[in-house]
PDB file of C-alpha atoms in Angstrom:
ATOM      1  CA  MET N   1      71.665  -8.461  -9.030  1.00 52.00           C
ATOM      2  CA  TYR N   2      73.840 -11.453 -10.258  1.00 45.00           C
ATOM      3  CA  ILE N   3      77.235  -9.003 -10.252  1.00 43.00           C
ATOM      4  CA  VAL N   4      76.617  -8.449  -6.712  1.00 48.00           C
ATOM      5  CA  ASN N   5      76.369 -11.313  -5.279  1.00 50.00           C
ATOM      6  CA  GLN N   6      79.393 -12.326  -7.072  1.00 49.00           C
ATOM      7  CA  MET N   7      81.241  -9.966  -5.531  1.00 44.00           C
ATOM      8  CA  GLY N   8      79.993 -11.661  -2.156  1.00 47.00           C
ATOM      9  CA  ILE N   9      78.280  -8.139  -1.253  1.00 56.00           C
ATOM     10  CA  GLU N  10      74.908  -8.613   1.060  1.00 70.00           C
ATOM     11  CA  PRO N  11      72.347  -6.773  -1.197  1.00 75.00           C
ATOM     12  CA  ASP N  12      70.488  -4.768   1.993  1.00 82.00           C
ATOM     13  CA  LEU N  13      67.137  -3.270   2.257  1.00 85.00           C
ATOM     14  CA  VAL N  14      68.116  -0.087   0.439  1.00 87.00           C
ATOM     15  CA  MET N  15      69.400  -2.219  -2.483  1.00 87.00           C
ATOM     16  CA  TYR N  16      66.625  -3.970  -2.752  1.00 85.00           C
ATOM     17  CA  THR N  17      64.091  -1.461  -2.863  1.00 86.00           C
ATOM     18  CA  THR N  18      66.237   1.101  -5.571  1.00 88.00           C
ATOM     19  CA  LEU N  19      65.990  -2.000  -7.776  1.00 89.00           C
ATOM     20  CA  ILE N  20      62.359  -2.572  -7.863  1.00 87.00           C
ATOM     21  CA  GLU N  21      61.599   1.152  -7.651  1.00 87.00           C
ATOM     22  CA  SER N  22      63.499   1.373 -10.747  1.00 89.00           C
ATOM     23  CA  LEU N  23      62.508  -1.323 -12.521  1.00 89.00           C
ATOM     24  CA  CYS N  24      59.248  -0.514 -11.586  1.00 86.00           C
ATOM     25  CA  ARG N  25      59.766   3.273 -12.802  1.00 87.00           C
ATOM     26  CA  ASN N  26      60.549   1.198 -16.828  1.00 87.00           C
ATOM     27  CA  GLY N  27      58.065  -0.436 -16.118  1.00 85.00           C
ATOM     28  CA  LEU N  28      59.477  -3.744 -15.719  1.00 90.00           C
ATOM     29  CA  VAL N  29      56.928  -4.646 -13.121  1.00 87.00           C
ATOM     30  CA  ASP N  30      56.469  -8.297 -13.020  1.00 88.00           C
ATOM     31  CA  ASN N  31      60.726  -8.406 -12.666  1.00 91.00           C
ATOM     32  CA  ALA N  32      60.130  -5.975  -9.641  1.00 87.00           C
ATOM     33  CA  MET N  33      57.381  -8.479  -7.969  1.00 87.00           C
ATOM     34  CA  ASN N  34      60.245 -10.907  -8.828  1.00 89.00           C
ATOM     35  CA  MET N  35      62.442  -9.463  -6.928  1.00 88.00           C
ATOM     36  CA  PHE N  36      60.411  -7.638  -4.306  1.00 86.00           C
ATOM     37  CA  ASN N  37      60.369 -11.852  -3.629  1.00 87.00           C
ATOM     38  CA  GLN N  38      63.410 -12.792  -3.808  1.00 87.00           C
ATOM     39  CA  MET N  39      64.092 -10.092  -1.290  1.00 86.00           C
ATOM     40  CA  GLU N  40      61.270 -11.944   1.205  1.00 84.00           C
ATOM     41  CA  ASN N  41      62.799 -15.094   0.516  1.00 86.00           C
ATOM     42  CA  ASN N  42      66.815 -13.833   2.092  1.00 85.00           C
ATOM     43  CA  GLY N  43      65.391 -13.048   4.771  1.00 86.00           C
ATOM     44  CA  VAL N  44      64.846  -8.864   4.262  1.00 86.00           C
ATOM     45  CA  LYS N  45      61.824  -7.188   5.450  1.00 88.00           C
ATOM     46  CA  ALA N  46      60.400  -5.370   2.893  1.00 85.00           C
ATOM     47  CA  ASP N  47      59.175  -1.325   4.476  1.00 87.00           C
ATOM     48  CA  ALA N  48      56.669   1.477   3.301  1.00 88.00           C
ATOM     49  CA  VAL N  49      58.593   2.143   0.895  1.00 90.00           C
ATOM     50  CA  THR N  50      59.018  -0.644  -0.855  1.00 90.00           C
ATOM     51  CA  TYR N  51      55.995  -2.066  -0.548  1.00 88.00           C
ATOM     52  CA  THR N  52      54.706   1.424  -2.013  1.00 90.00           C
ATOM     53  CA  SER N  53      56.560   1.455  -5.212  1.00 89.00           C
ATOM     54  CA  LEU N  54      55.218  -2.143  -5.856  1.00 91.00           C
ATOM     55  CA  VAL N  55      51.811  -0.330  -5.722  1.00 89.00           C
ATOM     56  CA  ASN N  56      52.403   2.126  -7.590  1.00 88.00           C
ATOM     57  CA  GLY N  57      53.956   0.009 -10.486  1.00 90.00           C
ATOM     58  CA  LEU N  58      51.524  -2.020 -10.072  1.00 89.00           C
ATOM     59  CA  CYS N  59      49.073   1.076 -10.433  1.00 89.00           C
ATOM     60  CA  ASN N  60      50.219   2.304 -13.752  1.00 87.00           C
ATOM     61  CA  SER N  61      50.782  -0.761 -15.465  1.00 87.00           C
ATOM     62  CA  GLY N  62      46.529  -1.238 -14.503  1.00 85.00           C
ATOM     63  CA  SER N  63      47.018  -4.616 -12.507  1.00 88.00           C
ATOM     64  CA  LEU N  64      45.061  -2.680  -9.664  1.00 88.00           C
ATOM     65  CA  SER N  65      43.943  -5.675  -7.602  1.00 88.00           C
ATOM     66  CA  ASP N  66      47.999  -6.585  -7.510  1.00 89.00           C
ATOM     67  CA  ALA N  67      47.940  -3.342  -6.016  1.00 89.00           C
ATOM     68  CA  VAL N  68      45.321  -3.453  -3.591  1.00 89.00           C
ATOM     69  CA  SER N  69      46.878  -7.005  -2.837  1.00 89.00           C
ATOM     70  CA  LEU N  70      49.828  -5.799  -1.677  1.00 89.00           C
ATOM     71  CA  LEU N  71      48.505  -2.670   0.218  1.00 89.00           C
ATOM     72  CA  ASN N  72      46.359  -5.501   2.061  1.00 90.00           C
ATOM     73  CA  ASP N  73      50.173  -8.076   3.135  1.00 89.00           C
ATOM     74  CA  MET N  74      51.453  -4.063   4.396  1.00 90.00           C
ATOM     75  CA  MET N  75      48.823  -3.448   6.446  1.00 88.00           C
ATOM     76  CA  ARG N  76      48.732  -6.889   8.088  1.00 91.00           C
ATOM     77  CA  ARG N  77      52.626  -7.011   8.213  1.00 90.00           C
ATOM     78  CA  ARG N  78      51.359  -3.340  10.191  1.00 91.00           C
ATOM     79  CA  ILE N  79      53.468  -1.732   8.038  1.00 89.00           C
ATOM     80  CA  ASN N  80      51.595   1.555   7.496  1.00 89.00           C
ATOM     81  CA  PRO N  81      51.018   2.997   3.825  1.00 91.00           C
ATOM     82  CA  ASP N  82      51.460   6.570   3.819  1.00 92.00           C
ATOM     83  CA  VAL N  83      49.267   9.543   1.739  1.00 94.00           C
ATOM     84  CA  ILE N  84      51.598   7.992  -1.810  1.00 93.00           C
ATOM     85  CA  THR N  85      50.662   4.490  -1.193  1.00 93.00           C
ATOM     86  CA  PHE N  86      47.290   5.551  -0.846  1.00 95.00           C
ATOM     87  CA  ASN N  87      46.943   9.204  -3.881  1.00 94.00           C
ATOM     88  CA  ALA N  88      48.744   5.665  -6.503  1.00 92.00           C
ATOM     89  CA  LEU N  89      45.563   3.362  -5.780  1.00 94.00           C
ATOM     90  CA  ILE N  90      43.047   6.437  -5.863  1.00 95.00           C
ATOM     91  CA  ASP N  91      44.382   7.559  -9.353  1.00 94.00           C
ATOM     92  CA  GLY N  92      44.853   4.247 -10.674  1.00 93.00           C
ATOM     93  CA  PHE N  93      41.379   3.437  -9.804  1.00 94.00           C
ATOM     94  CA  VAL N  94      39.967   6.622 -10.870  1.00 95.00           C
ATOM     95  CA  LYS N  95      41.932   6.299 -14.839  1.00 92.00           C
ATOM     96  CA  LYS N  96      39.791   3.168 -14.430  1.00 92.00           C
ATOM     97  CA  GLY N  97      36.517   4.430 -14.479  1.00 92.00           C
ATOM     98  CA  LYS N  98      36.445   3.142 -10.712  1.00 93.00           C
ATOM     99  CA  LEU N  99      34.911   6.291  -8.839  1.00 95.00           C
ATOM    100  CA  LEU N 100      33.335   3.803  -5.880  1.00 95.00           C
ATOM    101  CA  GLU N 101      36.556   1.568  -5.070  1.00 94.00           C
ATOM    102  CA  ALA N 102      38.337   4.963  -5.291  1.00 95.00           C
ATOM    103  CA  ARG N 103      35.972   6.429  -2.815  1.00 95.00           C
ATOM    104  CA  GLU N 104      36.310   3.181  -0.604  1.00 95.00           C
ATOM    105  CA  LEU N 105      40.132   3.661  -0.297  1.00 94.00           C
ATOM    106  CA  TYR N 106      39.475   7.316   0.311  1.00 95.00           C
ATOM    107  CA  SER N 107      37.704   6.093   3.532  1.00 95.00           C
ATOM    108  CA  GLU N 108      40.100   3.551   4.642  1.00 93.00           C
ATOM    109  CA  MET N 109      42.520   6.423   4.077  1.00 94.00           C
ATOM    110  CA  ILE N 110      40.731   8.733   7.186  1.00 93.00           C
ATOM    111  CA  ARG N 111      40.375   5.353   8.537  1.00 93.00           C
ATOM    112  CA  VAL N 112      43.894   5.031   9.222  1.00 92.00           C
ATOM    113  CA  SER N 113      44.180   8.329   9.476  1.00 93.00           C
ATOM    114  CA  VAL N 114      46.612   9.030   6.716  1.00 93.00           C
ATOM    115  CA  ALA N 115      45.798  12.733   5.265  1.00 94.00           C
ATOM    116  CA  PRO N 116      44.972  13.513   1.988  1.00 95.00           C
ATOM    117  CA  ASP N 117      46.755  15.767   0.004  1.00 95.00           C
ATOM    118  CA  VAL N 118      45.711  18.046  -2.681  1.00 96.00           C
ATOM    119  CA  PHE N 119      46.656  14.551  -5.282  1.00 96.00           C
ATOM    120  CA  THR N 120      44.284  12.381  -3.554  1.00 97.00           C
ATOM    121  CA  TYR N 121      41.754  15.252  -4.077  1.00 97.00           C
ATOM    122  CA  THR N 122      42.316  16.749  -6.974  1.00 97.00           C
ATOM    123  CA  SER N 123      42.171  12.548  -8.012  1.00 97.00           C
ATOM    124  CA  LEU N 124      38.969  12.518  -6.394  1.00 97.00           C
ATOM    125  CA  ILE N 125      37.182  15.581  -8.401  1.00 97.00           C
ATOM    126  CA  ASN N 126      38.701  14.430 -12.056  1.00 96.00           C
ATOM    127  CA  GLY N 127      36.453  11.033 -11.286  1.00 96.00           C
ATOM    128  CA  LEU N 128      33.376  12.731 -10.332  1.00 96.00           C
ATOM    129  CA  CYS N 129      33.923  14.971 -13.182  1.00 96.00           C
ATOM    130  CA  MET N 130      34.279  12.408 -15.263  1.00 94.00           C
ATOM    131  CA  GLU N 131      30.975  10.622 -14.200  1.00 94.00           C
ATOM    132  CA  GLY N 132      29.103  14.096 -14.661  1.00 93.00           C
ATOM    133  CA  ARG N 133      29.197  14.743 -11.426  1.00 95.00           C
ATOM    134  CA  ILE N 134      30.339  18.542 -11.280  1.00 96.00           C
ATOM    135  CA  ASP N 135      28.256  19.461  -8.346  1.00 95.00           C
ATOM    136  CA  GLU N 136      29.991  17.169  -5.904  1.00 96.00           C
ATOM    137  CA  ALA N 137      33.252  17.794  -7.323  1.00 96.00           C
ATOM    138  CA  LYS N 138      33.114  21.157  -6.631  1.00 96.00           C
ATOM    139  CA  GLU N 139      31.684  20.674  -2.843  1.00 96.00           C
ATOM    140  CA  MET N 140      34.345  18.001  -2.380  1.00 96.00           C
ATOM    141  CA  PHE N 141      36.747  21.819  -4.617  1.00 96.00           C
ATOM    142  CA  TYR N 142      35.756  23.509  -1.788  1.00 94.00           C
ATOM    143  CA  SER N 143      36.013  21.662   0.946  1.00 93.00           C
ATOM    144  CA  MET N 144      39.556  20.198   1.146  1.00 91.00           C
ATOM    145  CA  GLY N 145      41.859  20.248   3.597  1.00 84.00           C
ATOM    146  CA  CYS N 146      44.098  21.634   1.419  1.00 90.00           C
ATOM    147  CA  PHE N 147      45.124  24.927  -0.432  1.00 92.00           C
ATOM    148  CA  PRO N 148      44.475  23.894  -4.011  1.00 95.00           C
ATOM    149  CA  ASP N 149      47.363  24.228  -6.848  1.00 95.00           C
ATOM    150  CA  VAL N 150      46.941  25.195 -10.817  1.00 97.00           C
ATOM    151  CA  VAL N 151      46.023  21.217 -11.335  1.00 97.00           C
ATOM    152  CA  ALA N 152      42.928  20.740  -8.653  1.00 97.00           C
ATOM    153  CA  TYR N 153      41.831  24.456 -10.164  1.00 97.00           C
ATOM    154  CA  THR N 154      42.620  23.032 -14.053  1.00 97.00           C
ATOM    155  CA  CYS N 155      40.871  20.139 -13.153  1.00 97.00           C
ATOM    156  CA  LEU N 156      37.808  21.605 -11.950  1.00 97.00           C
ATOM    157  CA  ILE N 157      37.599  23.863 -14.445  1.00 97.00           C
ATOM    158  CA  ASN N 158      37.804  21.449 -17.317  1.00 97.00           C
ATOM    159  CA  GLY N 159      34.581  19.314 -15.568  1.00 97.00           C
ATOM    160  CA  PHE N 160      32.623  22.382 -16.397  1.00 97.00           C
ATOM    161  CA  CYS N 161      33.708  23.192 -19.530  1.00 96.00           C
ATOM    162  CA  LYS N 162      32.859  18.832 -20.312  1.00 94.00           C
ATOM    163  CA  SER N 163      29.617  20.231 -18.858  1.00 94.00           C
ATOM    164  CA  ARG N 164      29.894  23.364 -21.574  1.00 94.00           C
ATOM    165  CA  LYS N 165      29.437  25.696 -18.234  1.00 95.00           C
ATOM    166  CA  VAL N 166      32.093  27.195 -19.591  1.00 96.00           C
ATOM    167  CA  GLU N 167      31.391  31.053 -17.705  1.00 96.00           C
ATOM    168  CA  TYR N 168      32.055  28.659 -13.767  1.00 96.00           C
ATOM    169  CA  GLY N 169      35.399  27.841 -15.517  1.00 96.00           C
ATOM    170  CA  MET N 170      36.127  31.112 -16.007  1.00 97.00           C
ATOM    171  CA  LYS N 171      35.364  32.541 -12.741  1.00 97.00           C
ATOM    172  CA  LEU N 172      37.414  29.757 -11.363  1.00 97.00           C
ATOM    173  CA  PHE N 173      39.886  30.585 -13.882  1.00 97.00           C
ATOM    174  CA  TYR N 174      39.821  34.564 -12.148  1.00 96.00           C
ATOM    175  CA  GLU N 175      39.449  33.101  -9.085  1.00 96.00           C
ATOM    176  CA  MET N 176      42.766  30.935  -9.289  1.00 96.00           C
ATOM    177  CA  THR N 177      44.037  34.761 -10.325  1.00 95.00           C
ATOM    178  CA  GLN N 178      43.496  36.272  -7.992  1.00 95.00           C
ATOM    179  CA  ARG N 179      44.577  33.700  -5.584  1.00 94.00           C
ATOM    180  CA  GLY N 180      48.342  34.473  -6.681  1.00 94.00           C
ATOM    181  CA  LEU N 181      48.159  31.035  -9.059  1.00 95.00           C
ATOM    182  CA  LEU N 182      49.017  31.204 -12.630  1.00 94.00           C
ATOM    183  CA  GLY N 183      47.050  28.996 -15.591  1.00 94.00           C
ATOM    184  CA  ASN N 184      49.399  26.799 -17.957  1.00 96.00           C
ATOM    185  CA  THR N 185      49.077  25.137 -21.060  1.00 97.00           C
ATOM    186  CA  ILE N 186      47.042  23.318 -19.636  1.00 97.00           C
ATOM    187  CA  THR N 187      43.966  25.734 -17.883  1.00 97.00           C
ATOM    188  CA  TYR N 188      44.362  27.881 -20.912  1.00 97.00           C
ATOM    189  CA  THR N 189      43.845  25.182 -23.669  1.00 97.00           C
ATOM    190  CA  THR N 190      40.633  23.579 -22.124  1.00 97.00           C
ATOM    191  CA  LEU N 191      39.153  27.090 -21.569  1.00 97.00           C
ATOM    192  CA  ILE N 192      39.983  27.574 -25.498  1.00 97.00           C
ATOM    193  CA  GLN N 193      38.256  24.042 -25.684  1.00 96.00           C
ATOM    194  CA  GLY N 194      35.173  25.084 -23.589  1.00 96.00           C
ATOM    195  CA  PHE N 195      34.184  28.387 -25.827  1.00 95.00           C
ATOM    196  CA  CYS N 196      34.683  26.203 -29.196  1.00 92.00           C
ATOM    197  CA  GLN N 197      32.171  23.544 -27.961  1.00 91.00           C
ATOM    198  CA  VAL N 198      29.690  25.877 -26.686  1.00 92.00           C
ATOM    199  CA  GLY N 199      30.414  27.825 -30.430  1.00 89.00           C
ATOM    200  CA  LYS N 200      31.787  31.115 -28.617  1.00 92.00           C
ATOM    201  CA  HIS N 201      34.500  30.859 -31.481  1.00 89.00           C
ATOM    202  CA  LYS N 202      35.405  34.417 -30.882  1.00 91.00           C
ATOM    203  CA  ALA N 203      35.886  34.103 -27.177  1.00 94.00           C
ATOM    204  CA  ALA N 204      38.295  31.651 -28.274  1.00 94.00           C
ATOM    205  CA  GLN N 205      40.238  33.466 -30.424  1.00 92.00           C
ATOM    206  CA  GLU N 206      40.646  36.550 -27.472  1.00 94.00           C
ATOM    207  CA  PHE N 207      41.101  34.094 -24.734  1.00 96.00           C
ATOM    208  CA  PHE N 208      44.236  31.909 -26.869  1.00 94.00           C
ATOM    209  CA  CYS N 209      46.042  36.118 -27.541  1.00 93.00           C
ATOM    210  CA  GLN N 210      45.357  36.420 -23.803  1.00 95.00           C
ATOM    211  CA  MET N 211      47.369  33.582 -22.895  1.00 95.00           C
ATOM    212  CA  VAL N 212      50.227  34.324 -25.574  1.00 93.00           C
ATOM    213  CA  SER N 213      50.439  37.683 -24.144  1.00 94.00           C
ATOM    214  CA  ARG N 214      50.901  36.472 -20.724  1.00 94.00           C
ATOM    215  CA  GLY N 215      53.792  34.764 -21.608  1.00 93.00           C
ATOM    216  CA  VAL N 216      52.175  31.060 -21.386  1.00 94.00           C
ATOM    217  CA  SER N 217      53.356  29.524 -24.945  1.00 91.00           C
ATOM    218  CA  PRO N 218      50.474  27.305 -26.631  1.00 93.00           C
ATOM    219  CA  ASN N 219      51.469  23.704 -27.795  1.00 93.00           C
ATOM    220  CA  ILE N 220      50.024  21.864 -30.377  1.00 94.00           C
ATOM    221  CA  ARG N 221      46.815  20.431 -28.781  1.00 95.00           C
ATOM    222  CA  THR N 222      46.001  24.725 -28.403  1.00 96.00           C
ATOM    223  CA  TYR N 223      46.213  25.360 -31.640  1.00 95.00           C
ATOM    224  CA  ASN N 224      44.540  21.886 -32.717  1.00 96.00           C
ATOM    225  CA  VAL N 225      41.307  22.988 -30.438  1.00 96.00           C
ATOM    226  CA  LEU N 226      41.364  26.827 -31.896  1.00 95.00           C
ATOM    227  CA  LEU N 227      41.764  25.530 -35.757  1.00 96.00           C
ATOM    228  CA  HIS N 228      38.715  22.892 -35.058  1.00 95.00           C
ATOM    229  CA  GLY N 229      36.728  25.053 -33.001  1.00 93.00           C
ATOM    230  CA  LEU N 230      36.910  27.916 -35.838  1.00 93.00           C
ATOM    231  CA  CYS N 231      36.156  24.827 -38.630  1.00 93.00           C
ATOM    232  CA  LEU N 232      33.169  23.368 -36.416  1.00 88.00           C
ATOM    233  CA  ASN N 233      31.830  27.460 -36.287  1.00 87.00           C
ATOM    234  CA  GLY N 234      32.382  27.573 -40.153  1.00 88.00           C
ATOM    235  CA  LYS N 235      35.714  30.084 -39.815  1.00 91.00           C
ATOM    236  CA  LEU N 236      37.479  28.632 -42.191  1.00 94.00           C
ATOM    237  CA  ASP N 237      39.852  31.241 -43.120  1.00 93.00           C
ATOM    238  CA  LYS N 238      40.428  32.465 -39.524  1.00 93.00           C
ATOM    239  CA  ALA N 239      41.458  29.206 -39.222  1.00 94.00           C
ATOM    240  CA  LEU N 240      43.688  28.938 -41.928  1.00 95.00           C
ATOM    241  CA  LEU N 241      45.483  31.766 -41.263  1.00 93.00           C
ATOM    242  CA  ILE N 242      46.142  30.506 -37.654  1.00 92.00           C
ATOM    243  CA  PHE N 243      47.469  27.612 -39.491  1.00 93.00           C
ATOM    244  CA  GLU N 244      49.918  29.560 -41.858  1.00 91.00           C
ATOM    245  CA  ASP N 245      50.760  31.281 -38.643  1.00 89.00           C
ATOM    246  CA  ILE N 246      51.948  27.605 -37.134  1.00 90.00           C
ATOM    247  CA  GLN N 247      53.828  26.911 -40.148  1.00 85.00           C
ATOM    248  CA  LYS N 248      55.490  29.785 -39.855  1.00 84.00           C
ATOM    249  CA  ARG N 249      57.433  29.810 -36.437  1.00 82.00           C
ATOM    250  CA  GLU N 250      58.206  26.023 -37.174  1.00 80.00           C
ATOM    251  CA  ILE N 251      55.986  24.558 -34.786  1.00 83.00           C
ATOM    252  CA  ASP N 252      55.389  20.984 -35.174  1.00 87.00           C
ATOM    253  CA  VAL N 253      52.251  20.291 -36.693  1.00 90.00           C
ATOM    254  CA  ASN N 254      50.561  16.545 -36.313  1.00 94.00           C
ATOM    255  CA  ILE N 255      48.522  14.032 -38.967  1.00 95.00           C
ATOM    256  CA  ILE N 256      45.412  16.119 -36.224  1.00 96.00           C
ATOM    257  CA  THR N 257      46.424  19.390 -37.531  1.00 96.00           C
ATOM    258  CA  TYR N 258      46.143  18.460 -41.115  1.00 96.00           C
ATOM    259  CA  THR N 259      42.194  16.761 -40.609  1.00 96.00           C
ATOM    260  CA  ILE N 260      40.934  19.098 -38.895  1.00 96.00           C
ATOM    261  CA  ILE N 261      41.677  21.505 -41.599  1.00 96.00           C
ATOM    262  CA  ILE N 262      40.980  18.755 -44.373  1.00 96.00           C
ATOM    263  CA  GLN N 263      37.443  18.500 -43.133  1.00 95.00           C
ATOM    264  CA  GLY N 264      36.902  22.339 -42.380  1.00 95.00           C
ATOM    265  CA  MET N 265      37.553  22.106 -46.272  1.00 95.00           C
ATOM    266  CA  CYS N 266      35.189  19.502 -47.038  1.00 94.00           C
ATOM    267  CA  LYS N 267      32.600  21.559 -44.476  1.00 93.00           C
ATOM    268  CA  ALA N 268      33.089  24.858 -46.516  1.00 93.00           C
ATOM    269  CA  GLY N 269      32.643  23.175 -50.017  1.00 92.00           C
ATOM    270  CA  LYS N 270      36.382  23.461 -50.825  1.00 94.00           C
ATOM    271  CA  LEU N 271      37.149  20.040 -51.678  1.00 94.00           C
ATOM    272  CA  LYS N 272      39.743  20.039 -54.400  1.00 94.00           C
ATOM    273  CA  ASP N 273      41.729  21.999 -51.144  1.00 95.00           C
ATOM    274  CA  ALA N 274      41.110  19.153 -49.140  1.00 95.00           C
ATOM    275  CA  VAL N 275      41.967  16.626 -51.992  1.00 94.00           C
ATOM    276  CA  ASP N 276      45.217  19.077 -52.647  1.00 95.00           C
ATOM    277  CA  LEU N 277      46.141  18.769 -49.111  1.00 95.00           C
ATOM    278  CA  PHE N 278      45.595  15.446 -48.543  1.00 94.00           C
ATOM    279  CA  CYS N 279      47.464  14.675 -51.744  1.00 93.00           C
ATOM    280  CA  SER N 280      50.589  16.701 -50.277  1.00 94.00           C
ATOM    281  CA  LEU N 281      50.587  14.662 -46.818  1.00 93.00           C
ATOM    282  CA  PRO N 282      53.641  11.783 -47.731  1.00 92.00           C
ATOM    283  CA  SER N 283      55.175  15.018 -48.766  1.00 92.00           C
ATOM    284  CA  LYS N 284      54.931  16.645 -45.577  1.00 90.00           C
ATOM    285  CA  GLY N 285      55.872  13.119 -44.149  1.00 91.00           C
ATOM    286  CA  MET N 286      52.982  12.859 -42.864  1.00 92.00           C
ATOM    287  CA  LYS N 287      50.542   9.667 -42.604  1.00 92.00           C
ATOM    288  CA  PRO N 288      46.990   9.761 -43.069  1.00 93.00           C
ATOM    289  CA  ASN N 289      45.131   7.912 -39.988  1.00 93.00           C
ATOM    290  CA  VAL N 290      41.367   6.418 -40.366  1.00 94.00           C
ATOM    291  CA  VAL N 291      39.799   9.908 -39.185  1.00 94.00           C
ATOM    292  CA  THR N 292      41.966  11.794 -42.410  1.00 95.00           C
ATOM    293  CA  TYR N 293      40.516   9.365 -44.605  1.00 94.00           C
ATOM    294  CA  SER N 294      37.181   8.719 -43.570  1.00 94.00           C
ATOM    295  CA  THR N 295      37.092  12.910 -43.575  1.00 94.00           C
ATOM    296  CA  MET N 296      37.956  12.461 -47.397  1.00 94.00           C
ATOM    297  CA  ILE N 297      35.870   9.624 -48.154  1.00 94.00           C
ATOM    298  CA  SER N 298      32.909  11.084 -46.568  1.00 93.00           C
ATOM    299  CA  GLY N 299      34.158  14.689 -48.599  1.00 94.00           C
ATOM    300  CA  LEU N 300      33.783  12.913 -51.738  1.00 93.00           C
ATOM    301  CA  PHE N 301      30.149  11.530 -51.248  1.00 92.00           C
ATOM    302  CA  ARG N 302      29.202  14.301 -50.536  1.00 91.00           C
ATOM    303  CA  GLU N 303      29.846  15.707 -53.656  1.00 90.00           C
ATOM    304  CA  GLY N 304      28.533  13.125 -55.280  1.00 91.00           C
ATOM    305  CA  LEU N 305      32.517  11.706 -56.495  1.00 93.00           C
ATOM    306  CA  LYS N 306      31.417   7.940 -55.583  1.00 92.00           C
ATOM    307  CA  LEU N 307      33.856   6.341 -57.874  1.00 93.00           C
ATOM    308  CA  GLU N 308      36.997   8.886 -56.298  1.00 92.00           C
ATOM    309  CA  ALA N 309      35.560   7.638 -52.357  1.00 91.00           C
ATOM    310  CA  HIS N 310      35.901   3.939 -53.689  1.00 93.00           C
ATOM    311  CA  VAL N 311      39.406   4.523 -54.725  1.00 93.00           C
ATOM    312  CA  LEU N 312      40.607   6.033 -51.691  1.00 92.00           C
ATOM    313  CA  PHE N 313      38.376   3.514 -49.617  1.00 92.00           C
ATOM    314  CA  ARG N 314      40.320   0.964 -51.620  1.00 92.00           C
ATOM    315  CA  LYS N 315      43.501   2.621 -50.595  1.00 91.00           C
ATOM    316  CA  MET N 316      42.804   3.313 -47.349  1.00 91.00           C
ATOM    317  CA  LYS N 317      42.541  -0.648 -46.773  1.00 90.00           C
ATOM    318  CA  GLU N 318      45.949  -0.999 -48.527  1.00 89.00           C
ATOM    319  CA  ASP N 319      47.612   0.732 -45.745  1.00 85.00           C
ATOM    320  CA  GLY N 320      46.407  -1.445 -43.444  1.00 87.00           C
ATOM    321  CA  ILE N 321      43.887   1.111 -41.670  1.00 83.00           C
ATOM    322  CA  VAL N 322      40.666  -0.559 -40.833  1.00 76.00           C
ATOM    323  CA  LEU N 323      37.169   1.310 -39.969  1.00 71.00           C
ATOM    324  CA  PRO N 324      36.277   0.785 -36.148  1.00 66.00           C
ATOM    325  CA  ASN N 325      33.231  -1.445 -35.502  1.00 56.00           C
TER     326      ASN N 325
END
């Protein structure tokens, strides 16, 4: 803005709004607020786009009370917020676990005749699912005044899976498919995790194969979910085959992947294999995290190797890793 002023150019609303939006997008919300105040002091009045950019930026940075204050200021000035403004706030409150406030904003949205869209409903459905209110989430899903998309379906599917009702999640999946909507990587991963959580590792594997055959690419989270489910259900041999396949495909694995396999080995009584894999991590460019260390320490204790467990515990502390409270 200094350069603009030096050139003798008088910044207008479009210029200010573009700069504010750019600052918010890059997480520089304080700078954006300063720019907003400068704009106001220079007699340039903000419009709905300016306010919405700021509201979105504040919500993304977790400053929800400031975002609400801006909304109130906006409405006092008779500048009408749009669906994007309300969506930013509703989603922000949902992510903070404040569903009551999110629903109050939804009611205010209806009161001022702003029509909710699929993003609005998806955020609220997600909030209900997070609180385990799956029946209310389902009711909102089927009463929304717009056509649900893949994200909305996946959100409700996730709610059912978290409630250990994977069969209802599958019904939604088939319904979605019949409507011509194709599940994405997140949809498939969610259902694979749902099957694993209820011990249906065979169904999880079959669904994984279906995913691949339909051309939906699994990501490392998909593989981690499947490996964890297999190891948890005592199917280490199958997990190791998939782990080997991942490495052959040169998929970028992470420390979570290795930790899952180490957990599986310890659970199956294959401590030596777990120790060997743990010791090989630095050569693979992997740094053990607190879960990796805790898994190995627990495995050593279970086998009565207390001295080795204490040595590893000291090594963990030397690496600057602290156990959570």
